[in-house]
PDB file of C-alpha atoms in Angstrom:
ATOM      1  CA  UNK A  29       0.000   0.000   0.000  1.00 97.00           C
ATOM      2  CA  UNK A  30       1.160   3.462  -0.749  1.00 98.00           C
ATOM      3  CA  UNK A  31       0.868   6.867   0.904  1.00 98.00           C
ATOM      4  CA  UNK A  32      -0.017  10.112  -0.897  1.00 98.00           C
ATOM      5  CA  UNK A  33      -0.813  13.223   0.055  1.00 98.00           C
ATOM      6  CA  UNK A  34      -1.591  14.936  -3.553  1.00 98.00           C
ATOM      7  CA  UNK A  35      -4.350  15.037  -5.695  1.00 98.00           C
ATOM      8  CA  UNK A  36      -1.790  14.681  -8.764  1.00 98.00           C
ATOM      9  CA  UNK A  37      -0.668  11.628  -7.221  1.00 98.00           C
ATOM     10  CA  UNK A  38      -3.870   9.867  -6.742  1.00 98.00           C
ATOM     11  CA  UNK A  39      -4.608  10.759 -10.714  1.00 98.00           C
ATOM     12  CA  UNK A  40      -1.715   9.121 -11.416  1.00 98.00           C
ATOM     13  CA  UNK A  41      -2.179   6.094  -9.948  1.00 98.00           C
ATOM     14  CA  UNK A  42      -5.851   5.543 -11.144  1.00 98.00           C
ATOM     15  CA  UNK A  43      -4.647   6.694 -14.168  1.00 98.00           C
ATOM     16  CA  UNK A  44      -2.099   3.473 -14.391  1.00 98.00           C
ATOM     17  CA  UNK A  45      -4.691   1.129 -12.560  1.00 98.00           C
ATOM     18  CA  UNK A  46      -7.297   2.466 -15.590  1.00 98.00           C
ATOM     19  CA  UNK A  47      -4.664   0.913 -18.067  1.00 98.00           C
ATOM     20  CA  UNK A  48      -4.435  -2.149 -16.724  1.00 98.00           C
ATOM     21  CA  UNK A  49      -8.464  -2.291 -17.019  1.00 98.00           C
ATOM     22  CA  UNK A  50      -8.424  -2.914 -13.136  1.00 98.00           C
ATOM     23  CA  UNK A  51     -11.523  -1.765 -11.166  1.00 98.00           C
ATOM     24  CA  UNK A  52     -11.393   0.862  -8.519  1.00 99.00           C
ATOM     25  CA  UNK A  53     -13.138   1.397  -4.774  1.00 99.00           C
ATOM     26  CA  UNK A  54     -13.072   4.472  -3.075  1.00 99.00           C
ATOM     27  CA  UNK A  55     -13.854   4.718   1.256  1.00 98.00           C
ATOM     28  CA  UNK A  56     -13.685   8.055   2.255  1.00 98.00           C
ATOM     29  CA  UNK A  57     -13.183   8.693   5.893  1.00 98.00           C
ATOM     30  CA  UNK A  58     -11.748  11.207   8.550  1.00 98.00           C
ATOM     31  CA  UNK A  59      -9.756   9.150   9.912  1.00 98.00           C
ATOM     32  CA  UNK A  60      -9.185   7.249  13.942  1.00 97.00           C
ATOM     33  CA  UNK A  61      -9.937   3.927  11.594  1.00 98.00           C
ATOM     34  CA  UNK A  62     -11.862   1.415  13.506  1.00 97.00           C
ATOM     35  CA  UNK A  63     -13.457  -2.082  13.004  1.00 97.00           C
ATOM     36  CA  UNK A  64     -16.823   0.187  10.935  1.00 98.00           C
ATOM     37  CA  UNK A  65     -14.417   1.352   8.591  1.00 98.00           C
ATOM     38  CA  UNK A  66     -12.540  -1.327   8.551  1.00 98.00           C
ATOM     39  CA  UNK A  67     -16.046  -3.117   7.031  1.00 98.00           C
ATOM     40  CA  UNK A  68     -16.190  -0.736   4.188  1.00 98.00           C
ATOM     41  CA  UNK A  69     -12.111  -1.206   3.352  1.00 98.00           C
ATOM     42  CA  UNK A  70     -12.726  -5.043   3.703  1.00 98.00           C
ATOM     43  CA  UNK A  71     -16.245  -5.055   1.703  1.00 98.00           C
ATOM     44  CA  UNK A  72     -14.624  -2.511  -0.716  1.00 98.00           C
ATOM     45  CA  UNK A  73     -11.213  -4.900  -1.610  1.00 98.00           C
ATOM     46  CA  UNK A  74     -13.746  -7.911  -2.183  1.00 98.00           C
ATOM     47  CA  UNK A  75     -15.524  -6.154  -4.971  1.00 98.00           C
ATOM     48  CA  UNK A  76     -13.077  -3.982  -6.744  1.00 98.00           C
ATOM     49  CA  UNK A  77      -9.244  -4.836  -8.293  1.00 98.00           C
ATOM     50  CA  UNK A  78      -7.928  -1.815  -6.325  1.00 98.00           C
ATOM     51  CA  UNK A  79      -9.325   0.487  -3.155  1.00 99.00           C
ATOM     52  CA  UNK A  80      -8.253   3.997  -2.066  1.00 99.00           C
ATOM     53  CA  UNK A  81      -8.823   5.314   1.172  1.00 99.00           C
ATOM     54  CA  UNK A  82      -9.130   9.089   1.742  1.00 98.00           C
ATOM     55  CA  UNK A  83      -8.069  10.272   5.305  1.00 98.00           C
ATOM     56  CA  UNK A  84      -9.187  13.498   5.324  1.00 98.00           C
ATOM     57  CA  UNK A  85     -10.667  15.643   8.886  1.00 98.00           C
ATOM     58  CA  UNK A  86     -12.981  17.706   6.765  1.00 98.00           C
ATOM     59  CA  UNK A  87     -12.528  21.678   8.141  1.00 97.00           C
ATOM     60  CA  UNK A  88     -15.677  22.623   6.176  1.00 98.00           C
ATOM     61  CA  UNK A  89     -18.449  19.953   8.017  1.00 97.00           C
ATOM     62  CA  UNK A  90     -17.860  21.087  11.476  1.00 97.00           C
ATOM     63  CA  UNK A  91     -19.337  23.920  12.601  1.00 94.00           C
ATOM     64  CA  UNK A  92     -17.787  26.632  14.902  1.00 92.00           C
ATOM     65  CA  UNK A  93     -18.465  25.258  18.137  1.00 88.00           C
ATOM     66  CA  UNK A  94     -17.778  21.550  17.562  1.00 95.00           C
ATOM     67  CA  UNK A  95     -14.980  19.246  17.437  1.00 94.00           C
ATOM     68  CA  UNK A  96     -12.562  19.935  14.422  1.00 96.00           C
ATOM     69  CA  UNK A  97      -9.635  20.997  16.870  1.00 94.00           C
ATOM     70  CA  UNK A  98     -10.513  17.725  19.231  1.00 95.00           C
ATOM     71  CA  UNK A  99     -10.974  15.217  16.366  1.00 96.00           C
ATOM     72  CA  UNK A 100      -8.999  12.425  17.053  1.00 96.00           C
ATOM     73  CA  UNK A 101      -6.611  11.624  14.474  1.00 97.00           C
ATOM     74  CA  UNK A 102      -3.721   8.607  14.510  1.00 97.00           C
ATOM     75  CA  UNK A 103      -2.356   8.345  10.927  1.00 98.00           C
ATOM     76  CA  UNK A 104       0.079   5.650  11.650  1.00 98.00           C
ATOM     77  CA  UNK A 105      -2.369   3.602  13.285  1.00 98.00           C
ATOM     78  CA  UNK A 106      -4.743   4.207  10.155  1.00 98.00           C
ATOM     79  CA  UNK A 107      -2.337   3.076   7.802  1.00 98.00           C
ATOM     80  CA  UNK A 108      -1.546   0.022   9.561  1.00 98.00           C
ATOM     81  CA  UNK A 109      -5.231  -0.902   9.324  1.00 98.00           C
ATOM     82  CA  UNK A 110      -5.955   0.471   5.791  1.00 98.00           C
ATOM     83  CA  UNK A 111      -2.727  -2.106   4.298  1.00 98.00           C
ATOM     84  CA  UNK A 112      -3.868  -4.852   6.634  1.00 98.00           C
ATOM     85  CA  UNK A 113      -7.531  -4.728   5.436  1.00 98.00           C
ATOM     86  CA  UNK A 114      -6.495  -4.849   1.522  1.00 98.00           C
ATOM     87  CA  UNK A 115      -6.141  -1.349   0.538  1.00 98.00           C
ATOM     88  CA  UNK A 116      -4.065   0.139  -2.610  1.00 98.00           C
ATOM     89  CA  UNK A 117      -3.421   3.573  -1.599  1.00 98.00           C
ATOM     90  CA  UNK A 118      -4.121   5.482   1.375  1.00 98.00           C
ATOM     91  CA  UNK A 119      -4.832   9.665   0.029  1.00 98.00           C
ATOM     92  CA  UNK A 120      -3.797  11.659   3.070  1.00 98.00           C
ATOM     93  CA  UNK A 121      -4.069  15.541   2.033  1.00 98.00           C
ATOM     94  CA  UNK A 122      -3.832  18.340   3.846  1.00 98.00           C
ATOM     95  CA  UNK A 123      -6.348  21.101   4.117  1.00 98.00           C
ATOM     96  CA  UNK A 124      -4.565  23.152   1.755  1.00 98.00           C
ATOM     97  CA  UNK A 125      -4.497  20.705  -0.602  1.00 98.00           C
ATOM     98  CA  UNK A 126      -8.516  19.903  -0.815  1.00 98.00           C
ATOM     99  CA  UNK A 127      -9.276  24.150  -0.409  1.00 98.00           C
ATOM    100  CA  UNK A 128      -6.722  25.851  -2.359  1.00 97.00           C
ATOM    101  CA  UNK A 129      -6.269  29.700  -1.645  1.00 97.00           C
ATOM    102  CA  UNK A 130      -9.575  31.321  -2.741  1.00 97.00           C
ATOM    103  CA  UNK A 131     -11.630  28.562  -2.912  1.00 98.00           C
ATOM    104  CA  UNK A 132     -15.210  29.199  -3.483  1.00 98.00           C
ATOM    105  CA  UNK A 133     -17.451  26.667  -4.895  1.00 98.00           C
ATOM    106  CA  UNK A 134     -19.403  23.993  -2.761  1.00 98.00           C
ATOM    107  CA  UNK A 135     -22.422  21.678  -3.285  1.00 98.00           C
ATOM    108  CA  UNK A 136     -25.884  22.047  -1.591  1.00 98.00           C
ATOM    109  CA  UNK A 137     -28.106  19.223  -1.124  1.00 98.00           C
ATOM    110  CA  UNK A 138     -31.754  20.868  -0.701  1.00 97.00           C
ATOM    111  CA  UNK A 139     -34.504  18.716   0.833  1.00 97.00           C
ATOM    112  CA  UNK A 140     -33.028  15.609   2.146  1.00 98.00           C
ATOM    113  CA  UNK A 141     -30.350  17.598   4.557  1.00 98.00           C
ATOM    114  CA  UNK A 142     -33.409  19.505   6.221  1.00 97.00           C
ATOM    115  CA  UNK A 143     -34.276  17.293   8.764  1.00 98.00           C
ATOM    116  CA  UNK A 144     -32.232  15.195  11.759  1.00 98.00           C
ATOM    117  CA  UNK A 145     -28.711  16.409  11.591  1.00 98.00           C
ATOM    118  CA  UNK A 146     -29.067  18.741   9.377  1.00 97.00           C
ATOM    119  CA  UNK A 147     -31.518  20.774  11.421  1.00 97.00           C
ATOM    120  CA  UNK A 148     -29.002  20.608  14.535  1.00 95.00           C
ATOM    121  CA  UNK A 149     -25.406  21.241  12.498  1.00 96.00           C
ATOM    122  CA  UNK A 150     -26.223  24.382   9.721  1.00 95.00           C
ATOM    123  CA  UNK A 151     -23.666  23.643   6.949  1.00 97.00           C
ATOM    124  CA  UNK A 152     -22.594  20.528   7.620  1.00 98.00           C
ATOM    125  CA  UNK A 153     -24.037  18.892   4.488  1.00 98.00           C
ATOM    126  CA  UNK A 154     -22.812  21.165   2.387  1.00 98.00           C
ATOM    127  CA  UNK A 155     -19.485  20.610   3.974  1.00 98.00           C
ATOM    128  CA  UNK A 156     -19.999  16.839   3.150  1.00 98.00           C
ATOM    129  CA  UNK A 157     -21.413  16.944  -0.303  1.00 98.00           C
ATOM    130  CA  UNK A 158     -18.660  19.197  -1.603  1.00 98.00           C
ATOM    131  CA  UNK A 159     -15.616  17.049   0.011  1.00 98.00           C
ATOM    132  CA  UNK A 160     -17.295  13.808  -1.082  1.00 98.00           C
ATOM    133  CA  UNK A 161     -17.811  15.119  -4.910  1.00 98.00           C
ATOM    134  CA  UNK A 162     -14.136  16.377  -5.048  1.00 98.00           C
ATOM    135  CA  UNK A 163     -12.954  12.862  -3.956  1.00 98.00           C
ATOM    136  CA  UNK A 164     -15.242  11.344  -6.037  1.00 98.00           C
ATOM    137  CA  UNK A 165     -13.584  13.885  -9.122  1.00 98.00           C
ATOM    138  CA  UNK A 166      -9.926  12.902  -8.142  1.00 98.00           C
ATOM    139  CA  UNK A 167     -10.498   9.152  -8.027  1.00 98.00           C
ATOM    140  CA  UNK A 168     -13.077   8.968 -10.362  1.00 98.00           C
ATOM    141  CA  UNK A 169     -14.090   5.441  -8.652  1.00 98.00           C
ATOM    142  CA  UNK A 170     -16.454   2.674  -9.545  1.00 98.00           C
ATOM    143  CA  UNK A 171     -17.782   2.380  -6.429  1.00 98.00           C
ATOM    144  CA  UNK A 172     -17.829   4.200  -2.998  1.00 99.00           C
ATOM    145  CA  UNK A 173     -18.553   2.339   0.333  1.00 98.00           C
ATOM    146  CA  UNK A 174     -20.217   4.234   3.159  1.00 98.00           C
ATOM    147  CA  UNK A 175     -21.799   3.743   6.419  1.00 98.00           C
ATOM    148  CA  UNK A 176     -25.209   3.191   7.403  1.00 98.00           C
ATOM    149  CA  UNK A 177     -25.220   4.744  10.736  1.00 98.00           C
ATOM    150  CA  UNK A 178     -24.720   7.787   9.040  1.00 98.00           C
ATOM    151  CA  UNK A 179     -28.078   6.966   7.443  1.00 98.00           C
ATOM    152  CA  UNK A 180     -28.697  10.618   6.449  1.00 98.00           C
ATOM    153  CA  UNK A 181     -25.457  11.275   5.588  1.00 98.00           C
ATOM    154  CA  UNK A 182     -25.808   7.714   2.908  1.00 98.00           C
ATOM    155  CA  UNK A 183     -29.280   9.041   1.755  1.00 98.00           C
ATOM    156  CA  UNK A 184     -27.448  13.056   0.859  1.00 98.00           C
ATOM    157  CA  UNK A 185     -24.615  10.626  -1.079  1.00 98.00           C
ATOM    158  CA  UNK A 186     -26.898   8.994  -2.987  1.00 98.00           C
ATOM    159  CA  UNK A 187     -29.182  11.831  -3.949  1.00 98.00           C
ATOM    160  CA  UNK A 188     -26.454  13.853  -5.016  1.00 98.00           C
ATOM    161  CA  UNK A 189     -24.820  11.388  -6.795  1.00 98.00           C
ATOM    162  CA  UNK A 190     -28.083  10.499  -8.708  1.00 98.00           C
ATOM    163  CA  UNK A 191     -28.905  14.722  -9.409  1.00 98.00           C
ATOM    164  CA  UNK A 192     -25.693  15.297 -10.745  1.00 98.00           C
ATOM    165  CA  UNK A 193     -25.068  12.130 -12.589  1.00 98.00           C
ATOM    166  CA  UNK A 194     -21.883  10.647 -11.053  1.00 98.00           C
ATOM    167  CA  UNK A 195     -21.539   7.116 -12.538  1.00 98.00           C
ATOM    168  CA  UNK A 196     -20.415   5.922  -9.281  1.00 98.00           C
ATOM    169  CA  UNK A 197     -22.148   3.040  -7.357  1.00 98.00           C
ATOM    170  CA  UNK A 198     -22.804   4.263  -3.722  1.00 98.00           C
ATOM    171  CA  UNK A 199     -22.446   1.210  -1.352  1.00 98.00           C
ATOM    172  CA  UNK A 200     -24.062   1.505   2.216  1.00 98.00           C
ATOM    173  CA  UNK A 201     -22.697  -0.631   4.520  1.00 98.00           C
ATOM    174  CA  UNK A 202     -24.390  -2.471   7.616  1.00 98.00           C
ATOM    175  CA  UNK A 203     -23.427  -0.989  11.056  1.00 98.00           C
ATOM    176  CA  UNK A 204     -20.573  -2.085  12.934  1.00 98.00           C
ATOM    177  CA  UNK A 205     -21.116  -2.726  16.531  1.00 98.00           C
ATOM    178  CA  UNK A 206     -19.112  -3.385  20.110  1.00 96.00           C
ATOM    179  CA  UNK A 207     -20.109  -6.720  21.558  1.00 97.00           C
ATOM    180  CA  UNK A 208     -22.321  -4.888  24.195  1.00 97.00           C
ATOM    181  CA  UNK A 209     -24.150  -2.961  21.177  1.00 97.00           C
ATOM    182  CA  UNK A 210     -22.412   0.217  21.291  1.00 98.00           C
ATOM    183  CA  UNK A 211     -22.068   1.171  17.253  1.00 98.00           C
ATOM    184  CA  UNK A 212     -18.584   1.903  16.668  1.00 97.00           C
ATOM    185  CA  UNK A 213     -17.376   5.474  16.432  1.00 97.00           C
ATOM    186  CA  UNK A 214     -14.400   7.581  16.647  1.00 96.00           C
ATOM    187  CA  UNK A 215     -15.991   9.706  18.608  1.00 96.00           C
ATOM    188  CA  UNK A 216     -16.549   6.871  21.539  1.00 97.00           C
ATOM    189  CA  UNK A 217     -12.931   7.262  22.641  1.00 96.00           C
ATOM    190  CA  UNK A 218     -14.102  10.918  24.150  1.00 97.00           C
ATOM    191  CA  UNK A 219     -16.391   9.073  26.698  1.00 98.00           C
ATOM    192  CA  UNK A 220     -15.433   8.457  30.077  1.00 98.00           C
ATOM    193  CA  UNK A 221     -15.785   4.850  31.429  1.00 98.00           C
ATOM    194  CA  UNK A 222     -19.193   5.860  33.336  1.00 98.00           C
ATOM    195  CA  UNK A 223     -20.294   7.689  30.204  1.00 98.00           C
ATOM    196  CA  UNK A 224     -19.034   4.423  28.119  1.00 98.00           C
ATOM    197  CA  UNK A 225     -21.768   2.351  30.125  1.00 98.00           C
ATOM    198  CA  UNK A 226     -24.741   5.101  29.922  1.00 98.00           C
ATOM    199  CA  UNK A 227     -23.858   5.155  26.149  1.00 98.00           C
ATOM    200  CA  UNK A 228     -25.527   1.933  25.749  1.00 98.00           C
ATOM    201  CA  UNK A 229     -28.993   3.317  26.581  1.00 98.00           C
ATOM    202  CA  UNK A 230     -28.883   4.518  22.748  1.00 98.00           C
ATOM    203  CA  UNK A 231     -28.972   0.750  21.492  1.00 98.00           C
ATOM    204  CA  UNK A 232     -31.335  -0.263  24.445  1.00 98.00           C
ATOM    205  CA  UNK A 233     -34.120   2.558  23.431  1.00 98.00           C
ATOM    206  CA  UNK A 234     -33.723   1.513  19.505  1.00 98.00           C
ATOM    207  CA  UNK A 235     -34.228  -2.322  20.266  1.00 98.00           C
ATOM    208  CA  UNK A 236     -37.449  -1.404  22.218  1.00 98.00           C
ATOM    209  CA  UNK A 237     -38.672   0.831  19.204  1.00 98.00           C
ATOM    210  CA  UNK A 238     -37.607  -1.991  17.175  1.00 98.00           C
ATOM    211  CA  UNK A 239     -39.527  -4.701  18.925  1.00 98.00           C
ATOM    212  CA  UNK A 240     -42.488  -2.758  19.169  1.00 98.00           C
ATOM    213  CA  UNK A 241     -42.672  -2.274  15.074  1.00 98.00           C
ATOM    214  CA  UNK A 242     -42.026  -6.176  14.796  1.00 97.00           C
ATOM    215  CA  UNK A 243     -44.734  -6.989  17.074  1.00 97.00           C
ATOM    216  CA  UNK A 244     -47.498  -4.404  14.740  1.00 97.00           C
ATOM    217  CA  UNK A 245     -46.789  -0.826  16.279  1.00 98.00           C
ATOM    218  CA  UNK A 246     -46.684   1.495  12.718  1.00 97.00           C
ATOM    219  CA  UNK A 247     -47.539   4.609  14.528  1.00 98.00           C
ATOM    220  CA  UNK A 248     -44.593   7.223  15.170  1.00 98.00           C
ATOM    221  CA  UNK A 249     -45.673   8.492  17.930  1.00 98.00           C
ATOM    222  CA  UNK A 250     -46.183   5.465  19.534  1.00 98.00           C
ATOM    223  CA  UNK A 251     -42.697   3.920  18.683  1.00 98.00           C
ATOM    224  CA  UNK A 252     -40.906   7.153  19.302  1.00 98.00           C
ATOM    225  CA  UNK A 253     -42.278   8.123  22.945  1.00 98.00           C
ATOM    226  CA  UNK A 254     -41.240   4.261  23.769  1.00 98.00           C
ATOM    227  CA  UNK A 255     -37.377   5.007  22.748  1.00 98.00           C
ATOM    228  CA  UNK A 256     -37.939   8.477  24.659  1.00 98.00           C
ATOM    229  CA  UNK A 257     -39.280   6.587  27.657  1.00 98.00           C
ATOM    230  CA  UNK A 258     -36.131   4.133  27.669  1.00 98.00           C
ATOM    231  CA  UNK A 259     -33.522   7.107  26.951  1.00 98.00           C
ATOM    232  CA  UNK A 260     -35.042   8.966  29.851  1.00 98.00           C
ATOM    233  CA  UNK A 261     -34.166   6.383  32.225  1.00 98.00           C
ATOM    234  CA  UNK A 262     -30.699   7.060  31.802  1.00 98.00           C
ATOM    235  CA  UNK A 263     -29.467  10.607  33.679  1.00 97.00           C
ATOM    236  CA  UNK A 264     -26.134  11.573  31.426  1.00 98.00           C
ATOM    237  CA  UNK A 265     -28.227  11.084  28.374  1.00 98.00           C
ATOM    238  CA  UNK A 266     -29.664  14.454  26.888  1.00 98.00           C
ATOM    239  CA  UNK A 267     -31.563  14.009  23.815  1.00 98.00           C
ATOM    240  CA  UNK A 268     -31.036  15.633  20.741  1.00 98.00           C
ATOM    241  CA  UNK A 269     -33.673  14.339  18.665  1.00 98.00           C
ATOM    242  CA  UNK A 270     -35.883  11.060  18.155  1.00 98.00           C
ATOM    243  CA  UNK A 271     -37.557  10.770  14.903  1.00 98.00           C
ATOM    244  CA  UNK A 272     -39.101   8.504  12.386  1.00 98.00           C
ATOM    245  CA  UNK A 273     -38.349   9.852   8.856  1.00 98.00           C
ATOM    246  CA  UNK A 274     -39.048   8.454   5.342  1.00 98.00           C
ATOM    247  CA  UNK A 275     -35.875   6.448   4.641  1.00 97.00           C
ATOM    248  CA  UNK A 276     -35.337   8.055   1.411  1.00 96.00           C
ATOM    249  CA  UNK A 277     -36.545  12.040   1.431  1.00 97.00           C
ATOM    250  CA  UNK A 278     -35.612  12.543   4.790  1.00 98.00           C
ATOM    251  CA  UNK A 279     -38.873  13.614   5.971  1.00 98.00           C
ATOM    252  CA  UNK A 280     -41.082  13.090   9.168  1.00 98.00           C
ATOM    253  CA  UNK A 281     -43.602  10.500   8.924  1.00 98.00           C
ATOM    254  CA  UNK A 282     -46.754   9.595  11.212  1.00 98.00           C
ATOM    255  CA  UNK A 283     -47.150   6.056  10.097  1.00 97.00           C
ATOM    256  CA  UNK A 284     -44.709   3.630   8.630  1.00 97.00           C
ATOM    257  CA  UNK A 285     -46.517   2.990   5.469  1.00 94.00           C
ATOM    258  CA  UNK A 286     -43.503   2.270   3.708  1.00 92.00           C
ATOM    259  CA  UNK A 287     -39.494   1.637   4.693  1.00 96.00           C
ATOM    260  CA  UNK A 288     -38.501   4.150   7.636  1.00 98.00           C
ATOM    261  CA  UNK A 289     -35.450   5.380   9.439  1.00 98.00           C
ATOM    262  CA  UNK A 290     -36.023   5.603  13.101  1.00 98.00           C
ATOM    263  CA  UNK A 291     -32.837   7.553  14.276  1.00 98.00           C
ATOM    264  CA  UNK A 292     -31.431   9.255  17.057  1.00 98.00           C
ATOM    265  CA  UNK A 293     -28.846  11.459  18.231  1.00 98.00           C
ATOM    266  CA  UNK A 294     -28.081  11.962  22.372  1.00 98.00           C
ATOM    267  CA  UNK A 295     -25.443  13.936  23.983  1.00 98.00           C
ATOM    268  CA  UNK A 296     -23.559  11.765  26.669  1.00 98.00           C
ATOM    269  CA  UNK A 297     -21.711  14.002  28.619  1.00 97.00           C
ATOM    270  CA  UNK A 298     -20.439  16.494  26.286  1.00 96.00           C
ATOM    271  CA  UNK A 299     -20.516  13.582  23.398  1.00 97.00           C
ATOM    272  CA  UNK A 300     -22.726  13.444  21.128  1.00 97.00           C
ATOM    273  CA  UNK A 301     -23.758  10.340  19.246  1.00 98.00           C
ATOM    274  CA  UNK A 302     -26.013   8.695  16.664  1.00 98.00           C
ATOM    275  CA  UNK A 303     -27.294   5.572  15.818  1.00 98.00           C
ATOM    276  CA  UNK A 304     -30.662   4.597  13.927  1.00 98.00           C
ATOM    277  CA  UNK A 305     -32.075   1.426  12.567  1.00 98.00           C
ATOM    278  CA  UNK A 306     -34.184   0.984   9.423  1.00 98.00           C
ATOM    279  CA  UNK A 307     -37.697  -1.062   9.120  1.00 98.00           C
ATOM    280  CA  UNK A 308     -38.888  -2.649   6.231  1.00 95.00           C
ATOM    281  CA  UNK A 309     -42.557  -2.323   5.617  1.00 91.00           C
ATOM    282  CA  UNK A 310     -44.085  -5.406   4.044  1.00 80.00           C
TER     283      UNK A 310
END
């Protein structure tokens, strides 16, 4: 595996791969690998002949009171996992390198950013969407791998890439999980030990919404106020939001008449974290 920190370099390398008629994967992440992304890399090296990784802490999706400064970041560690997982190249640019002096343009996503965390982090979307189609311009891939507990963040991916015609294949990518339920995230390693254990409350309220939709419950209301009930029962868990949202535009719905996300975000501590799960509607 090879390290680059240039968009020149990356082009040149596809560019050679391209010759050889080889097909090409693309998992963009921020970096702090763990066993999620490590899914993706894994998932993405079965189906292509070559996979780049982008390690990239994205200035433009944080706002200005959250976590850029804080974001944990171990490139060594990342690379060690990225070569031992099957990946080609491991694209590792610096700021100035993605948002030249004087850069201007970015990519809005109308609609499907309006709700869940787009509602609570103003820009972050477009943040996302214009980092994700400037990777998806340097590697020019045949297919990118993403998350689904970033279920909105999959759903934004996908729209843009079908409005603005990428011919890219967006994988999503079941959630990765620690044995007691926890869904892996870099962001766990800013928990305390106490606020490690009342961080399983998030995966406790979704199995009870869960169970309650398998059993015949279709009414939002109904399922939501039972995940509220269960997250309330923990004291270091402050609620963000709990909704039940189309699983394609985004938007709030009162019934599940068709396939819904039911997601979450909770502040533990200072933390805050996400995790949804999606229902299939018969």
């Amino acid at each position: 595996m090879e390290l680059v920190t240039t968009v020149q370099q990356v082009r040149q390398q596809v560019k050679a791969w391209r010759k050889e008629g080889l097909t090409v994967g693309l998992v963009p992440t921020m970096g702090f690998l763990h066993e999620g992304h490590q899914s993706l890399i894994a998932r993405a090296a079965k189906e292509n002949d070559r996979v780049v990784v982008s390690v990239f802490v994205n200035p433009i999706q944080f706002g200005p009171n959250e976590d850029f400064a804080q974001y944990p970041r171990d490139l060594e560690q990342d690379s060690a996992l990225c070569e031992a997982t099957g990946a080609s190249l491991l694209f590792h640019p610096e700021p100035e390198e993605m948002y030249p002096e004087h850069f201007s343009t970015h990519v809005d996503v109308d609609g499907v950013t309006e709700n869940l965390c787009g509602a609570r982090r103003p820009g972050h979307f477009r943040g996302v969407c214009t980092v994700v189609s400037k990777l998806f311009h340097i590697v020019a891939p045949d297919r990118a791998y993403f998350g689904e507990k970033d279920a909105q963040q999959l759903a934004v991916i996908r729209r843009m890439v079908r409005d603005l015609n990428f011919d890219i294949e967006i994988v999503g990518c079941p959630i990765v999980r620690e044995a007691d339920g926890l869904a892996k995230s870099s962001r766990n390693t800013y928990l305390s030990p106490q606020e490690r254990r009342a961080a399983l409350v998030l995966n406790r309220a979704l199995t009870a919404g869960r169970t309650a939709m398998e059993r015949g419950e279709r009414r939002a209301q109904a399922i939501l106020s039972i995940i509220r009930d269960e997250l309330d029962e923990e004291e270091r868990a402050n609620v963000d939001y709990v909704k039940m949202v189309d699983s394609v535009t985004m938007e709030d719905v009162e019934t599940a008449q068709r396939d819904v996300l039911v997601a979450i975000a909770v502040y533990i501590g200072k933390t805050r974290l996400i995790d949804n799960f999606t229902f299939h509607v018969e």
